[in-house]
Amino acid sequence: MMFRILGVMAAMALVAPSVAAGAEWRYAIEYSPSYSSNITRAADNEIEDYINGVTLELGYQERSSVLEGSVTASVEHFSYRSGLFQDETRTALDADLRWALVRNRLFWVVEDRATVEPVFYRQAWTPGNIQQTNVFATGPSLSYRLEGSNRVTADLRFISSYAEVTKEYQSNRWYLATSLIQQRSIVTDLSANLTLTSTDYALSYADDFQQADLFLAWERRRSGSGFRLELGGVAASFDEEGERYTSRLGLVWNRVISSASRIRLVLVHGLSDAAQSALGTVSATPAVRGRFTALGRNISSQVYENNELGLSYRIEWARSNLEAIVNYQKQIYVNSRDMDQDLLNASMIWSRGFAGGISSELGVLFTGTEYERDGRKDSTVVPFWGLHLQRSSSIYYSLRVDREIRDSSADGQDYDELVVSAAIGYRY
């Protein structure tokens, strides 16, 4: 995985001299020492540690008639003074690229999400409980206008998922989406949609499956506000466990309340799995996804019925921003009901800019999980404060203080950790 990310970064650097008009490169290097009062996040016998971190990041963005999208790749190296954990290198990649092969008609799309996830998702995130994961998707997208106000779209994707430790997560799948769209007015579309997915897992005991979604969608867009409703059904056929059926519901409502405030509501019901939830829209028809915050994901091959509600609100005034987010998910696993779980994420973050290149942020994060298997309940609260100083167009400094408090009904899973981190960086 690391060699892949490094290869992407090297290729990005090599093509830098031939940047197209409308393209932008970003380079950054950062040194970030930090202190943890409880590096193992243990209930008792807390161990302090000092960590040195170095991050190299490359980013590219282009909006042209040939290529539209962005890539951000980073490599982070951490060393732990206590010696309790070995030095580690983490990589991340976030890519969304869309090449126009035939103007306004045929495109080639690449999506890639590389990040770190927990190995044991019910345990605290520590340096010894993380793994690299990656989901990669690529393929063509076609958009063709028929007579009148009708058009048809089709998307074909090859999707590959990888996990460093959890091998059952590794899979190859083919995804096909087709839509017949009728433009009812300048601001309104009505469409009939069909998606087909065939998933083949690397391990023989993981249950391969095929999935079909058939649904109608109605979408309305007007002056910064929008509404989309999807209604239909889902059928899944598993090689070992047989067939499963459920309904499909998707609702996205955005509204610009004023020039300085906006609200967003999302409702989702349907089938998903860990790899699907990692990707964004893989279809030219906007997918309904309710992910506002990074929920801890159960990295596995198991398919679940996802019931999700998300609400976000943002307001800006006098150099200040306030954003509040709530996201709730109820995951009912199709073939392994003892994995069922309820997840709640909420956050409120206030940020403000000051004169002299100074900015600050203050906020609180909350995550709560209830597991069906044993009734276990975990809740985590993270208040934090950050201060940033931009000394020039390239050099910046930052200071951040986090306190993470976990309350768990399971023995030995409570913990309290204070983290103080600083950073000095250069970006171009």
Short mmCIF file of C-alpha atoms in Angstrom, two decimals, residues 9-262:
data_model
loop_
_atom_site.label_atom_id
_atom_site.label_comp_id
_atom_site.label_asym_id
_atom_site.label_seq_id
_atom_site.Cartn_x
_atom_site.Cartn_y
_atom_site.Cartn_z
CA MET A 9 3.10 10.99 -5.27
CA ALA A 10 6.15 10.47 -7.49
CA ALA A 11 4.01 10.45 -10.62
CA MET A 12 2.27 13.62 -9.48
CA ALA A 13 5.62 15.32 -8.96
CA LEU A 14 6.91 14.25 -12.38
CA VAL A 15 3.95 15.71 -14.23
CA ALA A 16 4.05 18.96 -12.26
CA PRO A 17 5.92 20.91 -14.97
CA SER A 18 3.13 20.20 -17.48
CA VAL A 19 0.28 21.59 -15.40
CA ALA A 20 -2.70 22.51 -17.57
CA ALA A 21 -4.48 25.82 -17.48
CA GLY A 22 -6.96 25.87 -14.62
CA ALA A 23 -4.88 23.39 -12.59
CA GLU A 24 -3.41 23.93 -9.16
CA TRP A 25 -0.64 22.10 -7.28
CA ARG A 26 -0.24 22.03 -3.50
CA TYR A 27 2.83 20.86 -1.58
CA ALA A 28 3.19 20.67 2.20
CA ILE A 29 5.64 19.31 4.75
CA GLU A 30 4.90 19.40 8.47
CA TYR A 31 6.67 18.51 11.70
CA SER A 32 4.29 17.83 14.61
CA PRO A 33 5.50 16.84 18.09
CA SER A 34 2.77 15.79 20.52
CA TYR A 35 2.16 14.50 24.04
CA SER A 36 -0.33 11.85 25.19
CA SER A 37 -1.24 11.29 28.83
CA ASN A 38 -2.55 7.77 28.08
CA ILE A 39 -1.11 6.41 24.83
CA THR A 40 -2.65 2.95 25.31
CA ARG A 41 -6.03 4.44 26.26
CA ALA A 42 -6.18 2.12 29.25
CA ALA A 43 -8.60 2.30 32.17
CA ASP A 44 -5.73 1.87 34.68
CA ASN A 45 -1.94 2.12 34.68
CA GLU A 46 -1.87 4.98 32.21
CA ILE A 47 1.34 5.42 30.21
CA GLU A 48 2.53 8.81 28.99
CA ASP A 49 4.28 9.16 25.66
CA TYR A 50 5.85 11.77 23.41
CA ILE A 51 5.40 11.37 19.67
CA ASN A 52 7.28 12.93 16.79
CA GLY A 53 5.39 13.14 13.53
CA VAL A 54 6.45 14.18 10.04
CA THR A 55 3.94 14.55 7.19
CA LEU A 56 4.54 15.01 3.48
CA GLU A 57 1.50 15.94 1.38
CA LEU A 58 0.91 16.53 -2.32
CA GLY A 59 -2.32 17.77 -3.83
CA TYR A 60 -3.56 18.45 -7.34
CA GLN A 61 -6.79 20.00 -8.56
CA GLU A 62 -7.96 20.73 -12.10
CA ARG A 63 -11.15 22.10 -13.63
CA SER A 64 -10.78 22.02 -17.40
CA SER A 65 -12.64 20.70 -20.43
CA VAL A 66 -10.41 17.59 -20.40
CA LEU A 67 -9.98 16.75 -16.70
CA GLU A 68 -12.02 17.59 -13.65
CA GLY A 69 -11.20 16.48 -10.12
CA SER A 70 -8.59 16.41 -7.40
CA VAL A 71 -6.01 14.15 -5.76
CA THR A 72 -4.54 14.47 -2.27
CA ALA A 73 -1.81 12.02 -1.20
CA SER A 74 0.07 12.03 2.10
CA VAL A 75 2.65 10.01 4.00
CA GLU A 76 2.95 10.33 7.80
CA HIS A 77 5.76 8.92 9.94
CA PHE A 78 5.42 8.62 13.73
CA SER A 79 8.04 7.69 16.30
CA TYR A 80 7.15 6.92 19.95
CA ARG A 81 9.61 7.94 22.63
CA SER A 82 8.40 5.36 25.17
CA GLY A 83 9.31 2.48 22.88
CA LEU A 84 5.97 0.85 23.68
CA PHE A 85 5.00 1.01 20.01
CA GLN A 86 7.23 0.61 17.00
CA ASP A 87 7.73 3.54 14.68
CA GLU A 88 5.07 3.50 11.99
CA THR A 89 4.32 5.05 8.63
CA ARG A 90 0.76 5.73 7.54
CA THR A 91 -0.45 6.70 4.09
CA ALA A 92 -3.61 8.33 2.83
CA LEU A 93 -5.02 8.96 -0.63
CA ASP A 94 -8.20 10.75 -1.65
CA ALA A 95 -8.74 10.86 -5.41
CA ASP A 96 -11.70 11.86 -7.58
CA LEU A 97 -10.81 12.27 -11.26
CA ARG A 98 -13.00 12.48 -14.34
CA TRP A 99 -11.48 12.58 -17.84
CA ALA A 100 -13.57 13.68 -20.83
CA LEU A 101 -12.94 11.15 -23.61
CA VAL A 102 -15.76 12.55 -25.75
CA ARG A 103 -16.86 16.04 -24.74
CA ASN A 104 -20.06 16.05 -22.65
CA ARG A 105 -20.72 12.41 -23.50
CA LEU A 106 -18.08 9.83 -22.54
CA PHE A 107 -15.84 10.02 -19.45
CA TRP A 108 -13.33 7.86 -17.60
CA VAL A 109 -13.62 8.03 -13.82
CA VAL A 110 -11.15 7.11 -11.06
CA GLU A 111 -11.93 7.11 -7.34
CA ASP A 112 -9.54 6.01 -4.61
CA ARG A 113 -9.84 6.09 -0.81
CA ALA A 114 -6.84 4.97 1.24
CA THR A 115 -6.90 5.52 4.99
CA VAL A 116 -6.44 3.80 8.36
CA GLU A 117 -9.18 1.89 10.19
CA PRO A 118 -9.30 -0.14 13.42
CA VAL A 119 -8.45 -3.85 13.36
CA PHE A 120 -10.73 -4.56 16.33
CA TYR A 121 -13.49 -2.00 15.97
CA ARG A 122 -14.88 -2.48 19.50
CA GLN A 123 -11.54 -1.56 21.05
CA ALA A 124 -10.00 1.88 21.39
CA TRP A 125 -8.01 3.28 18.49
CA THR A 126 -4.35 2.99 19.47
CA PRO A 127 -1.12 2.68 17.45
CA GLY A 128 -1.40 -1.10 17.90
CA ASN A 129 -4.99 -1.31 16.66
CA ILE A 130 -4.96 0.29 13.21
CA GLN A 131 -4.53 -0.99 9.68
CA GLN A 132 -4.27 0.45 6.20
CA THR A 133 -7.36 0.08 4.02
CA ASN A 134 -8.05 1.05 0.43
CA VAL A 135 -11.03 1.10 -1.92
CA PHE A 136 -10.32 1.79 -5.60
CA ALA A 137 -12.88 2.23 -8.38
CA THR A 138 -12.44 2.97 -12.08
CA GLY A 139 -14.45 2.76 -15.28
CA PRO A 140 -16.36 4.67 -17.96
CA SER A 141 -19.41 6.93 -17.65
CA LEU A 142 -21.71 7.65 -20.56
CA SER A 143 -24.28 10.42 -20.90
CA TYR A 144 -26.38 10.56 -24.07
CA ARG A 145 -29.23 12.92 -24.86
CA LEU A 146 -32.24 11.40 -26.59
CA GLU A 147 -35.00 13.21 -28.42
CA GLY A 148 -36.72 15.99 -26.55
CA SER A 149 -35.83 16.43 -22.90
CA ASN A 150 -34.78 12.82 -22.22
CA ARG A 151 -31.29 11.48 -21.66
CA VAL A 152 -29.72 8.19 -20.61
CA THR A 153 -26.66 7.63 -18.41
CA ALA A 154 -24.61 4.48 -17.80
CA ASP A 155 -21.70 3.81 -15.46
CA LEU A 156 -19.48 0.74 -15.35
CA ARG A 157 -16.98 0.34 -12.51
CA PHE A 158 -14.40 -2.17 -11.38
CA ILE A 159 -14.05 -1.82 -7.61
CA SER A 160 -11.30 -3.36 -5.47
CA SER A 161 -11.13 -3.25 -1.66
CA TYR A 162 -8.06 -4.03 0.48
CA ALA A 163 -7.26 -4.25 4.19
CA GLU A 164 -3.81 -4.80 5.66
CA VAL A 165 -4.96 -7.20 8.41
CA THR A 166 -8.65 -8.02 7.92
CA LYS A 167 -8.31 -10.18 4.82
CA GLU A 168 -12.03 -10.93 4.52
CA TYR A 169 -12.50 -7.27 3.53
CA GLN A 170 -10.54 -7.84 0.32
CA SER A 171 -12.77 -8.16 -2.73
CA ASN A 172 -13.22 -7.42 -6.40
CA ARG A 173 -16.58 -6.29 -7.67
CA TRP A 174 -18.25 -5.08 -10.84
CA TYR A 175 -20.81 -2.30 -10.64
CA LEU A 176 -23.20 -1.19 -13.39
CA ALA A 177 -25.67 1.70 -13.09
CA THR A 178 -28.12 2.90 -15.72
CA SER A 179 -30.60 5.78 -15.60
CA LEU A 180 -33.29 7.09 -17.92
CA ILE A 181 -33.80 10.75 -17.02
CA GLN A 182 -36.61 13.03 -18.12
CA GLN A 183 -36.19 16.77 -17.64
CA ARG A 184 -39.63 17.86 -16.45
CA SER A 185 -38.61 21.52 -16.23
CA ILE A 186 -35.49 23.64 -16.04
CA VAL A 187 -35.12 22.74 -12.35
CA THR A 188 -36.80 19.31 -12.10
CA ASP A 189 -35.77 15.80 -13.23
CA LEU A 190 -37.56 12.45 -12.99
CA SER A 191 -35.56 9.24 -13.52
CA ALA A 192 -35.81 5.45 -13.52
CA ASN A 193 -32.64 3.80 -12.20
CA LEU A 194 -31.13 0.31 -12.09
CA THR A 195 -27.85 -0.70 -10.42
CA LEU A 196 -26.25 -4.16 -10.53
CA THR A 197 -23.32 -5.26 -8.35
CA SER A 198 -21.38 -8.55 -8.35
CA THR A 199 -18.94 -9.06 -5.46
CA ASP A 200 -16.24 -11.73 -5.24
CA TYR A 201 -14.31 -11.91 -1.95
CA ALA A 202 -10.69 -13.06 -1.79
CA LEU A 203 -11.30 -15.55 1.05
CA SER A 204 -13.32 -18.66 0.30
CA TYR A 205 -15.41 -18.50 3.49
CA ALA A 206 -16.62 -14.94 2.78
CA ASP A 207 -20.07 -15.05 1.18
CA ASP A 208 -19.96 -13.69 -2.39
CA PHE A 209 -23.14 -11.92 -3.47
CA GLN A 210 -24.96 -10.14 -6.29
CA GLN A 211 -27.15 -7.10 -5.66
CA ALA A 212 -29.75 -5.26 -7.74
CA ASP A 213 -31.33 -1.87 -6.91
CA LEU A 214 -34.35 -0.66 -8.90
CA PHE A 215 -35.76 2.76 -7.99
CA LEU A 216 -37.38 5.98 -9.18
CA ALA A 217 -35.85 9.36 -8.35
CA TRP A 218 -37.27 12.88 -8.37
CA GLU A 219 -34.88 15.82 -8.11
CA ARG A 220 -35.42 19.56 -7.89
CA ARG A 221 -32.71 22.26 -7.85
CA ARG A 222 -33.26 25.96 -7.34
CA SER A 223 -30.87 28.82 -6.44
CA GLY A 224 -28.55 26.96 -4.09
CA SER A 225 -31.26 24.72 -2.62
CA GLY A 226 -32.12 21.20 -3.69
CA PHE A 227 -34.28 18.17 -3.01
CA ARG A 228 -33.86 14.56 -4.17
CA LEU A 229 -36.09 11.59 -3.34
CA GLU A 230 -35.39 7.95 -4.25
CA LEU A 231 -37.93 5.13 -3.82
CA GLY A 232 -37.52 1.51 -4.87
CA GLY A 233 -36.38 -1.95 -3.86
CA VAL A 234 -33.20 -3.96 -3.32
CA ALA A 235 -32.58 -7.67 -3.95
CA ALA A 236 -29.41 -9.49 -2.90
CA SER A 237 -28.45 -13.10 -3.66
CA PHE A 238 -25.74 -14.69 -1.49
CA ASP A 239 -23.91 -17.83 -2.58
CA GLU A 240 -24.33 -19.44 0.86
CA GLU A 241 -27.17 -17.63 2.63
CA GLY A 242 -29.70 -17.33 -0.19
CA GLU A 243 -31.73 -14.27 -1.13
CA ARG A 244 -32.62 -11.12 0.80
CA TYR A 245 -35.03 -8.31 -0.13
CA THR A 246 -35.63 -4.85 1.29
CA SER A 247 -36.90 -1.44 0.24
CA ARG A 248 -34.72 1.46 -0.86
CA LEU A 249 -35.28 5.01 0.36
CA GLY A 250 -33.08 8.02 -0.17
CA LEU A 251 -33.79 11.65 0.62
CA VAL A 252 -31.46 14.63 0.44
CA TRP A 253 -32.69 18.13 1.22
CA ASN A 254 -30.44 21.19 1.07
CA ARG A 255 -31.62 24.69 1.76
CA VAL A 256 -29.78 27.99 1.79
CA ILE A 257 -31.60 29.85 4.55
CA SER A 258 -29.71 33.09 3.98
CA SER A 259 -26.47 34.24 2.40
CA ALA A 260 -24.69 33.12 5.59
CA SER A 261 -26.52 29.95 6.69
CA ARG A 262 -27.56 26.61 5.25
#
